[in-house]
Coordinates of C-alpha atoms and ligand atoms in Angstrom, one line a residue:
M28 CA 135.4 99.6 144.7
K29 CA 132.7 102.0 146.3
R30 CA 134.4 105.3 144.6
T31 CA 134.0 103.3 141.0
V32 CA 130.6 102.4 141.6
L33 CA 129.3 106.2 142.5
L34 CA 131.6 107.5 139.7
L35 CA 129.4 105.4 137.3
G36 CA 126.3 106.4 138.8
C37 CA 127.2 109.9 138.1
L38 CA 128.3 109.1 134.5
I39 CA 125.0 107.7 133.8
A40 CA 123.0 110.4 135.3
L41 CA 124.8 112.8 133.1
G42 CA 124.2 110.7 130.0
A43 CA 120.7 110.7 130.9
A44 CA 120.1 114.5 131.4
S45 CA 122.2 115.2 128.1
S46 CA 120.4 112.8 126.0
Q47 CA 117.0 114.3 127.3
A48 CA 118.4 117.9 126.4
A49 CA 119.2 116.5 122.7
A50 CA 115.7 115.1 122.4
Q51 CA 114.1 118.6 123.3
T52 CA 116.2 120.4 121.0
Q53 CA 115.0 118.0 118.4
S54 CA 111.6 118.9 118.4
I55 CA 110.8 120.0 115.1
T56 CA 107.9 122.1 113.7
R57 CA 106.3 120.4 110.8
S58 CA 103.8 121.8 108.3
S59 CA 100.3 120.8 108.5
E60 CA 100.4 119.4 105.0
L61 CA 103.4 117.0 105.9
M62 CA 101.4 115.8 109.1
Q63 CA 98.6 115.1 107.2
V64 CA 100.4 112.4 105.1
Y65 CA 102.0 111.5 108.4
H66 CA 98.4 110.8 109.8
S67 CA 97.3 109.2 106.6
I68 CA 99.3 106.1 107.5
S69 CA 96.9 103.6 109.0
S70 CA 96.8 100.4 110.8
H71 CA 94.2 99.4 108.5
D72 CA 96.3 99.6 105.1
L73 CA 99.0 98.2 107.2
L74 CA 96.9 95.0 108.0
A75 CA 95.6 94.9 104.3
Y76 CA 99.0 95.1 102.8
A77 CA 100.1 92.0 105.0
A78 CA 96.7 90.3 104.4
E79 CA 97.6 90.5 100.4
L80 CA 101.1 89.1 100.9
S81 CA 100.1 86.3 102.9
D82 CA 97.1 85.2 100.6
E83 CA 96.9 81.7 99.7
K84 CA 97.1 82.8 96.3
Y85 CA 100.7 83.5 96.6
G86 CA 101.5 79.9 98.0
G87 CA 103.7 81.1 100.6
R88 CA 106.0 83.2 98.4
L89 CA 108.7 80.5 97.8
S90 CA 111.2 82.4 96.1
G91 CA 112.0 80.8 92.6
S92 CA 108.1 79.7 92.0
P93 CA 105.4 81.5 89.6
E94 CA 103.7 82.3 92.8
Y95 CA 106.7 84.4 94.1
M96 CA 106.8 86.4 90.7
A97 CA 103.2 87.0 91.2
V98 CA 103.5 88.8 94.3
A99 CA 106.4 90.6 93.4
E100 CA 104.6 91.9 90.3
W101 CA 102.0 92.9 92.8
V102 CA 104.3 94.9 94.9
A103 CA 105.9 96.6 91.8
S104 CA 102.5 97.7 90.5
R105 CA 102.1 99.3 94.1
L106 CA 105.2 101.4 94.1
K107 CA 104.8 102.3 90.3
E108 CA 101.2 103.5 91.4
W109 CA 102.6 105.5 94.1
G110 CA 105.2 107.2 91.7
L111 CA 108.7 105.1 92.8
E112 CA 111.1 105.0 89.8
P113 CA 111.7 101.3 89.0
Y114 CA 115.3 100.7 89.8
G115 CA 116.0 97.1 89.1
D116 CA 117.2 95.6 85.7
D117 CA 117.0 97.7 82.3
G118 CA 114.5 99.9 83.8
T119 CA 112.1 97.5 85.5
F120 CA 111.3 97.1 89.3
F121 CA 113.0 93.8 89.0
Q122 CA 116.7 92.5 89.8
M123 CA 116.7 88.9 88.6
F124 CA 119.1 86.1 89.7
D125 CA 119.2 82.3 89.7
N126 CA 117.2 80.5 92.1
P127 CA 116.2 76.8 91.7
H128 CA 113.4 75.7 93.5
S129 CA 111.3 72.6 94.3
E130 CA 107.5 72.6 94.3
V131 CA 106.1 70.5 96.8
F132 CA 103.0 68.7 96.0
D133 CA 101.4 67.4 99.1
S134 CA 103.1 66.9 102.9
G135 CA 104.0 63.5 101.7
A136 CA 104.1 60.7 104.4
L137 CA 106.3 59.3 107.4
S138 CA 105.8 56.0 109.1
V139 CA 107.8 53.6 111.3
R140 CA 107.4 49.7 111.7
M141 CA 107.5 48.4 115.0
E142 CA 107.4 45.6 117.0
Q143 CA 104.9 45.5 120.1
E144 CA 104.2 42.0 121.7
G145 CA 105.4 40.0 118.9
E146 CA 103.3 42.0 116.7
E147 CA 104.2 44.1 114.0
L148 CA 102.4 47.0 113.5
T149 CA 103.2 50.4 111.5
I150 CA 102.6 53.7 112.8
G151 CA 101.9 56.9 110.8
Y152 CA 102.8 60.4 111.8
S153 CA 101.1 63.3 110.8
F154 CA 102.0 66.9 109.5
P155 CA 102.4 69.6 111.0
E156 CA 102.3 68.2 114.4
D157 CA 105.3 65.2 113.8
Y158 CA 107.1 66.2 110.9
F159 CA 107.4 68.5 108.0
P160 CA 108.5 67.6 104.5
G161 CA 111.7 68.4 103.1
S162 CA 112.0 71.5 100.8
N163 CA 114.4 70.4 98.7
S164 CA 113.9 66.5 99.1
D165 CA 114.1 64.0 96.0
A166 CA 110.8 62.6 95.1
G167 CA 110.0 59.3 95.8
T168 CA 109.7 56.7 98.7
V169 CA 112.5 55.3 100.9
T170 CA 112.3 52.6 103.4
G171 CA 115.5 51.5 105.7
E172 CA 117.0 51.0 109.1
V173 CA 117.5 54.5 110.8
V174 CA 121.0 55.3 112.1
Y175 CA 121.9 58.4 114.2
V176 CA 124.9 60.3 112.9
G177 CA 125.0 63.3 115.3
Y178 CA 125.7 66.3 113.5
G179 CA 126.5 64.8 110.3
I180 CA 129.5 66.4 109.7
T181 CA 132.9 65.1 108.3
A182 CA 135.7 67.5 108.9
P183 CA 139.0 65.9 108.3
E184 CA 141.1 69.1 109.1
L185 CA 139.5 68.9 112.5
G186 CA 140.0 65.5 113.0
Y187 CA 136.2 64.8 113.1
D188 CA 133.7 62.5 111.5
D189 CA 130.7 61.4 112.6
Y190 CA 130.2 58.7 110.1
A191 CA 133.4 56.9 111.0
G192 CA 132.5 53.3 111.3
L193 CA 129.1 53.7 110.3
D194 CA 127.9 51.9 107.3
I195 CA 124.7 53.9 106.3
Q196 CA 124.6 53.0 102.5
G197 CA 120.8 52.6 101.6
K198 CA 119.8 53.4 105.3
I199 CA 118.1 56.6 106.9
V200 CA 120.4 58.6 108.8
V201 CA 119.0 60.9 111.4
I202 CA 120.9 64.3 112.1
D203 CA 121.0 67.3 114.4
S204 CA 121.1 70.7 113.2
G205 CA 124.5 73.0 114.7
V206 CA 128.2 71.9 115.4
P207 CA 130.0 70.2 118.0
F208 CA 131.0 73.4 119.4
Q209 CA 129.4 76.3 121.1
G210 CA 130.4 80.2 121.8
E211 CA 132.0 82.9 119.4
D212 CA 135.6 82.4 119.5
D213 CA 138.3 81.3 117.1
E214 CA 137.8 77.6 117.7
F215 CA 134.1 77.9 116.7
V216 CA 134.8 80.0 113.6
K217 CA 136.7 76.6 112.4
W218 CA 133.2 74.8 112.8
V219 CA 131.2 77.8 111.0
P220 CA 131.3 76.1 107.3
Y221 CA 129.9 72.8 108.7
S222 CA 127.0 74.6 110.1
Y223 CA 124.9 74.9 106.8
H224 CA 122.2 72.8 106.0
Q225 CA 123.4 72.2 102.4
L226 CA 126.6 70.8 103.7
K227 CA 125.1 68.4 106.0
L228 CA 122.5 67.1 103.3
D229 CA 125.1 66.7 100.7
N230 CA 127.5 65.0 103.0
A231 CA 124.7 62.3 104.0
R232 CA 124.3 61.6 100.2
R233 CA 127.9 61.2 99.6
H234 CA 128.2 58.7 102.1
G235 CA 125.3 56.7 100.7
A236 CA 122.0 57.5 103.0
A237 CA 118.9 57.1 100.9
G238 CA 116.9 59.1 103.3
L239 CA 117.4 61.6 106.2
L240 CA 115.3 62.8 109.1
Y241 CA 116.6 66.2 110.3
N242 CA 116.4 66.4 113.8
S243 CA 114.4 69.9 113.7
K244 CA 111.0 70.3 112.6
I245 CA 110.6 73.7 110.8
A246 CA 109.8 74.6 107.4
N247 CA 113.1 75.3 105.5
P248 CA 114.1 75.5 101.8
N249 CA 117.6 76.9 102.9
T250 CA 118.8 73.1 101.9
S251 CA 119.9 71.5 99.0
F252 CA 118.4 69.3 96.6
N253 CA 120.2 65.8 96.0
E254 CA 119.0 63.1 93.6
E255 CA 118.1 60.0 95.5
L256 CA 118.0 61.7 98.6
V257 CA 114.7 61.8 100.6
Y258 CA 114.2 63.5 103.5
C259 CA 112.0 65.5 105.9
H260 CA 112.1 67.4 109.3
I261 CA 111.0 65.8 112.4
D262 CA 109.8 66.9 115.9
Q263 CA 111.7 65.7 119.2
H264 CA 109.0 63.3 120.1
V265 CA 109.5 61.4 116.7
T266 CA 113.3 61.5 117.4
D267 CA 112.6 60.0 120.9
H268 CA 110.4 57.0 119.8
L269 CA 113.5 56.4 117.4
F270 CA 115.9 56.1 120.3
F271 CA 113.5 54.2 122.6
G272 CA 114.7 51.5 120.5
T273 CA 111.1 50.1 119.3
G274 CA 111.1 51.5 116.0
R275 CA 112.3 48.9 113.3
D276 CA 112.6 50.8 110.3
H277 CA 111.3 54.2 108.8
T278 CA 109.5 55.1 105.3
I279 CA 109.7 58.7 104.3
T280 CA 107.6 59.6 101.1
A281 CA 107.9 62.9 99.2
S282 CA 106.3 64.2 96.3
I283 CA 108.0 66.9 94.8
R284 CA 109.3 68.4 91.4
R285 CA 112.5 70.1 90.9
H286 CA 112.8 73.1 89.0
P287 CA 116.6 73.7 88.6
D288 CA 116.3 76.5 86.2
S289 CA 113.9 78.9 87.9
R290 CA 115.0 82.4 88.9
S291 CA 113.5 84.9 91.1
C292 CA 114.1 88.6 91.9
N293 CA 114.4 91.6 94.1
V294 CA 112.0 94.2 93.6
I295 CA 113.4 97.7 93.9
G296 CA 111.8 101.3 93.9
L297 CA 113.8 104.5 94.1
I298 CA 112.4 107.9 95.3
R299 CA 115.0 110.2 94.2
G300 CA 116.7 113.0 96.1
S301 CA 115.6 116.3 95.3
D302 CA 119.0 118.2 95.9
P303 CA 121.4 118.0 92.8
S304 CA 124.7 117.4 94.9
L305 CA 122.9 114.8 97.6
Q306 CA 120.8 112.7 95.3
D307 CA 123.8 110.5 94.7
E308 CA 123.6 109.4 98.1
V309 CA 121.2 106.8 99.1
I310 CA 119.3 105.2 102.2
L311 CA 118.6 101.7 101.6
V312 CA 115.5 100.1 103.2
G313 CA 115.2 96.5 102.6
G314 CA 113.3 93.3 103.8
H315 CA 112.8 90.0 102.3
L316 CA 109.5 89.3 100.5
D317 CA 109.5 85.6 100.2
G318 CA 108.5 83.0 102.3
V319 CA 108.9 79.2 103.0
G320 CA 106.2 78.2 100.7
D321 CA 103.6 75.4 100.5
L322 CA 104.3 72.0 102.0
G323 CA 100.9 70.4 101.6
Q324 CA 99.5 73.5 103.5
V325 CA 100.5 77.0 102.9
I326 CA 103.1 78.7 105.2
P327 CA 101.5 82.2 105.0
G328 CA 104.6 83.9 106.4
A329 CA 102.6 87.0 107.7
L330 CA 105.2 87.8 110.4
D331 CA 107.9 86.3 108.6
N332 CA 107.9 88.7 106.6
A333 CA 104.4 90.1 105.1
S334 CA 104.9 92.5 108.2
G335 CA 108.2 94.1 107.4
C336 CA 107.1 94.6 103.6
A337 CA 103.9 96.0 104.6
D338 CA 105.8 98.5 106.9
M339 CA 107.8 99.1 104.0
L340 CA 105.1 99.8 101.5
A341 CA 103.2 102.1 104.0
A342 CA 106.7 104.1 104.5
A343 CA 107.2 104.1 100.5
R344 CA 104.0 105.5 99.9
A345 CA 104.0 108.2 102.8
L346 CA 107.3 109.3 101.3
A347 CA 106.4 109.7 97.7
A348 CA 103.4 111.7 98.4
S349 CA 105.1 113.9 100.9
P350 CA 105.1 117.8 100.2
V351 CA 108.7 117.9 101.8
K352 CA 110.9 116.1 99.3
P353 CA 114.0 114.1 100.7
K354 CA 117.4 116.1 99.4
R355 CA 119.1 112.2 99.4
S356 CA 117.5 109.4 97.7
I357 CA 115.8 106.7 99.5
M358 CA 115.7 103.1 98.2
F359 CA 113.1 100.2 99.0
I360 CA 114.3 96.7 98.0
F361 CA 112.0 93.8 98.8
I362 CA 114.3 90.9 98.9
G363 CA 113.8 87.5 97.2
G364 CA 115.5 84.3 98.2
E365 CA 116.2 85.1 101.7
E366 CA 115.0 81.9 102.8
C367 CA 116.8 79.8 100.4
G368 CA 120.2 81.1 101.8
L369 CA 120.0 84.9 101.5
L370 CA 120.5 84.7 97.6
G371 CA 118.7 88.1 97.0
S372 CA 121.0 90.2 99.5
Y373 CA 124.1 88.3 98.4
H374 CA 122.9 89.3 94.7
Y375 CA 122.3 92.9 95.5
C376 CA 125.6 93.3 97.5
A377 CA 127.6 92.0 94.2
N378 CA 125.4 94.2 92.0
P379 CA 124.5 97.1 93.9
R380 CA 122.4 100.0 92.3
F381 CA 124.2 102.7 94.2
P382 CA 128.0 102.7 94.9
L383 CA 129.0 101.3 98.6
E384 CA 130.6 104.6 99.5
K385 CA 127.6 106.5 98.6
T386 CA 125.2 104.0 100.6
V387 CA 124.4 106.0 103.8
V388 CA 123.2 103.1 105.7
Y389 CA 121.3 99.8 104.9
F390 CA 118.1 99.5 107.1
N391 CA 116.7 96.0 107.4
L392 CA 112.8 94.9 108.2
D393 CA 112.3 91.1 109.5
M394 CA 109.1 90.1 111.3
V395 CA 108.4 93.5 112.4
G396 CA 104.7 93.3 113.1
H397 CA 103.8 92.1 116.5
G398 CA 104.7 94.2 119.8
T399 CA 104.2 97.3 122.0
G400 CA 107.5 99.0 121.8
L401 CA 110.1 100.3 118.8
S402 CA 113.7 99.2 118.3
V403 CA 116.3 100.6 116.2
G404 CA 119.2 98.1 115.8
G405 CA 122.7 99.6 115.5
G406 CA 121.5 102.8 117.0
E407 CA 124.2 102.9 119.6
T408 CA 126.7 102.4 116.7
Y409 CA 125.6 105.1 114.5
P410 CA 123.8 107.7 117.0
G411 CA 124.0 110.3 114.2
I412 CA 121.5 108.3 112.1
A413 CA 119.5 107.2 114.9
R414 CA 118.8 110.2 116.6
H415 CA 116.2 111.4 113.7
F416 CA 114.2 108.3 115.0
E417 CA 114.5 108.8 118.5
A418 CA 113.2 112.3 118.1
V419 CA 109.9 111.0 116.0
N420 CA 109.2 108.8 118.7
S421 CA 109.6 111.3 121.4
D422 CA 107.7 114.0 119.7
L423 CA 104.7 111.8 118.2
L424 CA 104.8 108.0 118.8
H425 CA 105.7 107.9 122.6
R426 CA 106.5 104.1 122.7
A427 CA 108.7 102.2 124.7
F428 CA 111.8 102.8 122.6
R429 CA 115.1 100.5 122.3
M430 CA 118.3 100.7 120.6
S431 CA 121.2 98.5 120.6
A432 CA 124.8 98.0 119.3
S433 CA 125.2 96.8 115.8
R434 CA 126.8 93.4 115.9
S435 CA 128.8 91.6 113.5
S436 CA 128.1 87.6 114.2
V437 CA 130.8 85.1 113.1
G438 CA 128.5 82.2 112.7
R439 CA 126.3 81.1 109.8
P440 CA 124.5 84.0 108.4
R441 CA 120.6 84.2 108.8
S442 CA 119.7 87.5 108.0
D443 CA 119.9 89.9 105.1
S444 CA 121.5 92.4 107.3
V445 CA 124.9 90.1 107.8
I446 CA 125.1 89.9 104.3
F447 CA 125.0 93.8 103.8
N448 CA 127.2 94.2 107.0
R449 CA 130.1 91.7 105.6
A450 CA 129.9 93.6 102.3
G451 CA 131.0 96.8 104.0
F452 CA 127.7 98.3 104.5
R453 CA 126.5 100.2 107.7
T454 CA 123.6 98.3 108.9
M455 CA 120.9 99.0 111.1
S456 CA 117.3 97.4 111.6
F457 CA 113.8 98.4 112.3
G458 CA 112.1 96.4 114.8
T459 CA 109.4 95.9 117.6
S460 CA 109.7 94.7 121.3
G461 CA 107.4 93.3 124.1
R462 CA 104.8 90.8 123.3
V463 CA 100.7 91.0 123.1
P464 CA 99.3 88.8 125.7
G465 CA 97.0 86.2 124.7
I466 CA 98.7 85.9 120.9
R467 CA 101.3 83.4 120.4
T468 CA 103.4 83.9 117.2
S469 CA 104.3 81.2 114.9
Y470 CA 107.9 80.8 112.8
H471 CA 108.0 78.9 109.7
H472 CA 104.8 77.1 110.6
P473 CA 101.3 77.2 109.1
D474 CA 100.2 79.1 112.1
D475 CA 102.1 82.4 110.9
T476 CA 99.1 84.0 109.8
I477 CA 97.9 87.8 110.1
G478 CA 95.9 87.1 113.2
T479 CA 99.1 87.1 115.3
L480 CA 100.0 90.6 113.8
T481 CA 99.7 93.8 115.8
P482 CA 98.4 96.4 113.0
E483 CA 98.6 99.3 115.7
I484 CA 102.4 98.8 116.2
M485 CA 102.9 98.1 112.4
E486 CA 101.3 102.0 111.7
D487 CA 103.7 103.3 114.2
V488 CA 106.9 101.7 112.6
A489 CA 105.5 103.1 109.1
K490 CA 105.2 106.4 110.8
L491 CA 108.5 106.2 112.5
M492 CA 110.4 105.3 109.2
F493 CA 108.2 108.0 107.2
L494 CA 109.4 111.1 109.1
G495 CA 113.1 109.4 110.3
L496 CA 113.8 108.9 107.0
L497 CA 112.7 112.1 105.6
D498 CA 114.5 113.8 108.5
L499 CA 117.6 111.8 107.8
A500 CA 117.7 112.3 104.1
N501 CA 117.5 116.0 104.7
D502 CA 120.3 116.1 107.5
T503 CA 122.9 118.2 105.9
G504 CA 125.4 118.0 108.6
L505 CA 125.1 114.2 108.9
E506 CA 127.8 112.6 111.3
F507 CA 127.9 109.2 112.0
Ligands
ZN615 ZN1 112.4 86.3 107.9

């Protein structure tokens, strides 16, 4: 045993020495003109981009809504101003796809009728403390007895039915997210199709439920619309009330208008490569532009994902202004419909603007705006790509720098990068690590505001991308 440990120790020491040597030989002399562009990337601009994208006028950037199209126009105008080539449909920056959506007018209402010391009383819950309205609820009011149906899954081939023996006609069901199986093995794979929120809502309606309380309080348009199914998301303490045995029946009210024919888009801009033979190869950089909308209060989506889009904008601007031109092409894709079920990345992968075999890598940015360190996901899997970014950090940025292996998950896809990965693209991601003391970030919540961002780390992410992408695009001996 001891021998093995010693041997391992030696290997690790050797590995560290050689990577240090590699980092030293990486050090690149860069012209002052190039460094001028590098230093023009400022935290001030980064924060201004994030503030614009999170502005109330864009209503939380719900994909499919007119407000989303307005923010897409704003992004396209910046790309145009900086000289990127439109690379969407028909010479525009926009790659369009179908994206039905629901317009939520206000936060609705949720109340419970209960009995206390022989008296009937009605207790109202409040948004956003106790519940969030369902983003794709039908409009209306429903009152009914509440029935707990576990995960809300009917899976005949697995011999499983949460609704077995229950009469829920016209009632309100309470369901949990997830599936009754943990882990990532073959058994889990069988359950994955049942983990989709859409399927759980459809199944409740099919069984006759008139209302639904989703036991997971989060703003989430990644659900389905069912006629005559009114639903909302509840916090654990509301669920606890339910099972305390005091609640008689619940009333859910939703004021919503469904737009079944709305469309949305990805915004795509290209920096064409300067080398006649390498310009057909592309490096893709993407992040979702859409958010979860307005639930009676705008969810600004500053960290998720105005931050990643701001990083991309700053890097695109610098690359377009660079005196050193990239030999390979670099394409920026601001993705729509992520929050509605990854619609934009599915659409791109089915309609790629460069063929798969000519795409060097897809880099994803999602929630890249808070922290103290930098990370490159997939860096261990593709060291030939990652070394360029590692070198920029060790030469110029000196941040804590993490790399990880690219992992393909078998579960329900929850990020654009999973869709690209499953379509056969090499996928990597830019990220941040570490937390800034005293600042609490929020997810799919009205508190996801620009006040929780760290503009200095966003500046460094953009600088890392600018020089790293340029070096990668100009690497004529690229090996993966
Ligand atoms: Zn996100």
